CSV table of C-alpha atoms in Angstrom, one decimal:
chain,number,residue,atom,x,y,z
A,1,MET,CA,229.6,180.7,64.3
A,2,THR,CA,225.8,181.0,64.2
A,3,ASN,CA,223.2,180.7,66.9
A,4,LYS,CA,220.6,179.2,64.6
A,5,PRO,CA,219.2,176.0,66.2
A,6,THR,CA,219.7,172.8,64.2
A,7,VAL,CA,216.6,171.5,62.6
A,8,PRO,CA,216.3,167.7,62.8
A,9,GLU,CA,215.7,166.1,59.5
A,10,ALA,CA,212.4,164.5,58.7
A,11,GLU,CA,212.5,160.8,58.0
A,12,ILE,CA,211.3,159.9,54.6
A,13,LEU,CA,209.0,156.9,54.8
A,14,ASP,CA,208.9,154.1,52.2
A,15,ASN,CA,205.7,152.9,50.7
A,16,LYS,CA,205.2,150.0,53.2
A,17,GLN,CA,205.6,152.4,56.2
A,18,SER,CA,203.3,154.9,54.6
A,19,TRP,CA,200.5,152.4,54.0
A,20,GLU,CA,200.9,151.1,57.5
A,21,LEU,CA,200.3,154.6,58.8
A,22,LEU,CA,197.4,155.2,56.5
A,23,ARG,CA,195.8,152.0,57.8
A,24,SER,CA,196.3,153.2,61.4
A,25,VAL,CA,193.9,156.1,61.1
A,26,SER,CA,190.5,156.5,59.4
A,27,VAL,CA,190.2,160.2,58.8
A,28,GLY,CA,192.0,162.3,56.3
A,29,ARG,CA,191.6,165.5,54.3
A,30,LEU,CA,190.6,165.2,50.7
A,31,ALA,CA,191.9,168.0,48.5
A,32,VAL,CA,190.0,168.6,45.2
A,33,TRP,CA,189.7,171.3,42.6
A,34,ALA,CA,186.1,172.6,42.8
A,35,GLN,CA,185.1,174.7,39.8
A,36,ASP,CA,187.5,177.6,40.1
A,37,HIS,CA,189.2,177.0,43.5
A,38,PRO,CA,190.8,174.3,45.6
A,39,ASP,CA,188.8,172.9,48.4
A,40,ILE,CA,189.4,170.4,51.3
A,41,PHE,CA,187.0,168.0,52.9
A,42,PRO,CA,187.5,165.7,55.9
A,43,VAL,CA,186.6,162.1,54.9
A,44,ASN,CA,186.5,158.7,56.6
A,45,TYR,CA,188.5,156.3,54.4
A,46,LYS,CA,189.8,152.7,54.4
A,47,ALA,CA,192.9,151.4,52.6
A,48,ASP,CA,191.9,148.7,50.1
A,49,HIS,CA,194.4,146.7,48.0
A,50,GLY,CA,196.8,149.7,47.4
A,51,THR,CA,193.9,152.2,47.0
A,52,LEU,CA,191.9,154.4,49.4
A,53,VAL,CA,188.1,154.2,49.5
A,54,PHE,CA,185.6,156.7,51.0
A,55,ARG,CA,181.8,157.2,51.0
A,56,THR,CA,180.1,160.4,50.3
A,57,GLY,CA,176.7,161.8,49.3
A,58,GLU,CA,175.7,163.8,46.3
A,59,GLY,CA,177.3,167.2,46.1
A,60,SER,CA,180.3,169.3,45.4
A,61,LYS,CA,182.8,166.9,47.0
A,62,LEU,CA,181.7,164.0,44.9
A,63,HIS,CA,181.5,166.0,41.7
A,64,ALA,CA,185.0,167.6,42.2
A,65,ALA,CA,186.6,164.3,43.2
A,66,LEU,CA,185.2,162.5,40.1
A,67,SER,CA,186.3,165.3,37.7
A,68,ALA,CA,189.3,164.8,35.4
A,69,THR,CA,191.5,166.7,37.9
A,70,PRO,CA,193.6,164.5,40.2
A,71,VAL,CA,192.9,164.6,44.0
A,72,ALA,CA,195.1,164.4,47.1
A,73,LEU,CA,194.4,162.9,50.5
A,74,GLU,CA,196.5,163.7,53.5
A,75,ALA,CA,196.4,161.8,56.8
A,76,ASP,CA,198.6,162.4,59.8
A,77,GLY,CA,199.0,161.6,63.4
A,78,VAL,CA,201.2,162.3,66.4
A,79,ASP,CA,202.2,160.2,69.5
A,80,PRO,CA,201.8,162.7,72.4
A,81,THR,CA,204.1,160.6,74.6
A,82,SER,CA,207.1,160.4,72.2
A,83,GLY,CA,206.4,163.6,70.3
A,84,ILE,CA,206.8,161.8,67.0
A,85,ALA,CA,204.5,163.0,64.2
A,86,TRP,CA,203.9,161.7,60.7
A,87,SER,CA,202.2,162.8,57.5
A,88,VAL,CA,201.3,160.8,54.4
A,89,VAL,CA,200.0,162.2,51.2
A,90,VAL,CA,198.3,160.2,48.4
A,91,LYS,CA,197.8,161.8,45.0
A,92,GLY,CA,196.0,160.3,42.1
A,93,GLY,CA,192.7,159.9,40.3
A,94,ALA,CA,189.4,159.2,41.9
A,95,GLU,CA,186.8,156.9,40.4
A,96,SER,CA,183.3,155.9,41.3
A,97,ILE,CA,182.8,152.3,42.4
A,98,LYS,CA,179.7,151.1,40.5
A,99,LEU,CA,180.1,147.4,39.8
A,100,THR,CA,177.9,145.3,42.1
A,101,GLN,CA,180.7,143.1,43.3
A,102,GLU,CA,183.0,146.0,43.9
A,103,VAL,CA,180.3,147.8,45.9
A,104,LEU,CA,179.7,144.7,48.0
A,105,ASP,CA,183.4,144.3,48.6
A,106,THR,CA,183.6,147.9,49.6
A,107,VAL,CA,180.7,147.6,52.0
A,108,GLY,CA,182.7,144.8,53.6
A,109,LEU,CA,185.4,147.4,54.5
A,110,LEU,CA,183.0,148.6,57.3
A,111,LEU,CA,183.4,152.2,56.1
A,112,PHE,CA,181.1,154.3,58.3
A,113,PRO,CA,181.0,158.1,57.9
A,114,TRP,CA,180.9,160.2,61.0
A,115,GLN,CA,178.2,162.5,59.7
A,116,ALA,CA,174.7,161.2,59.3
A,117,GLY,CA,172.9,161.3,56.0
A,118,ARG,CA,172.8,159.5,52.7
A,119,LYS,CA,176.3,158.4,51.7
A,120,ASP,CA,175.4,156.2,48.7
A,121,HIS,CA,178.5,156.9,46.6
A,122,PHE,CA,181.7,154.9,47.0
A,123,VAL,CA,184.8,156.5,45.6
A,124,ARG,CA,188.2,154.9,45.1
A,125,ILE,CA,191.5,156.9,45.0
A,126,VAL,CA,194.0,155.1,42.8
A,127,PRO,CA,197.4,156.5,43.8
A,128,THR,CA,199.9,157.8,41.3
A,129,SER,CA,202.1,159.2,44.1
A,130,LEU,CA,202.6,158.3,47.7
A,131,THR,CA,204.8,160.3,50.1
A,132,GLY,CA,205.3,160.0,53.8
A,133,ARG,CA,207.5,161.5,56.4
A,134,ARG,CA,208.0,161.2,60.2
A,135,PHE,CA,209.5,163.8,62.4
A,136,LYS,CA,210.0,164.9,66.0
A,137,VAL,CA,207.6,167.7,67.1
A,138,THR,CA,209.7,170.6,68.2
A,139,PRO,CA,208.7,172.2,71.5
A,140,PRO,CA,207.1,175.7,70.8
A,141,LEU,CA,209.7,177.5,72.9
A,142,THR,CA,212.4,176.3,70.5
A,143,TRP,CA,210.7,177.5,67.3
A,144,TRP,CA,212.6,180.2,65.4
A,145,SER,CA,212.0,182.3,62.4
A,146,PRO,CA,213.3,185.7,61.3
A,147,LEU,CA,210.0,187.2,62.3
A,148,ASP,CA,210.5,186.0,65.9
A,149,ASP,CA,213.3,188.5,66.4
A,150,ALA,CA,211.3,191.3,64.9
A,151,THR,CA,208.3,190.6,67.1
A,152,ARG,CA,210.6,190.6,70.2
A,153,ALA,CA,212.2,193.9,69.2
A,154,GLY,CA,208.8,195.4,68.7
A,155,LEU,CA,207.7,194.4,72.3
A,156,GLU,CA,210.9,195.8,73.9
């Protein structure tokens, strides 16, 4: 018999559930490969016909996103009342939105960045992979790892 606490399984979300959750928030973290290292940027985004769109200014985020290397965007949330959390990750290629009609359609998304400044570039992430999961947040006093026992022993 073991005293290890049981770990509740995360619920794997289907595409519909994942898109619903992506639409429920407007901020995510964009992961890119920038020159010789990974980098992460917070971005305001909107879901648009099975893609994600964000605005940005000239700089390292734009150049890294539009490189040949795929990007990832992760968004998440938690309901403090129920303690249910979720996380959705979109992976795919990013492309600049340049056609006049597409830019006008994107402006119609009412995509407003939190940070002031010129955000003239619209970027669309076209997913090749979408994964989501939902899980119950475990109270901190029930967390367990092998290091927990070593830490307690060192304090005694």
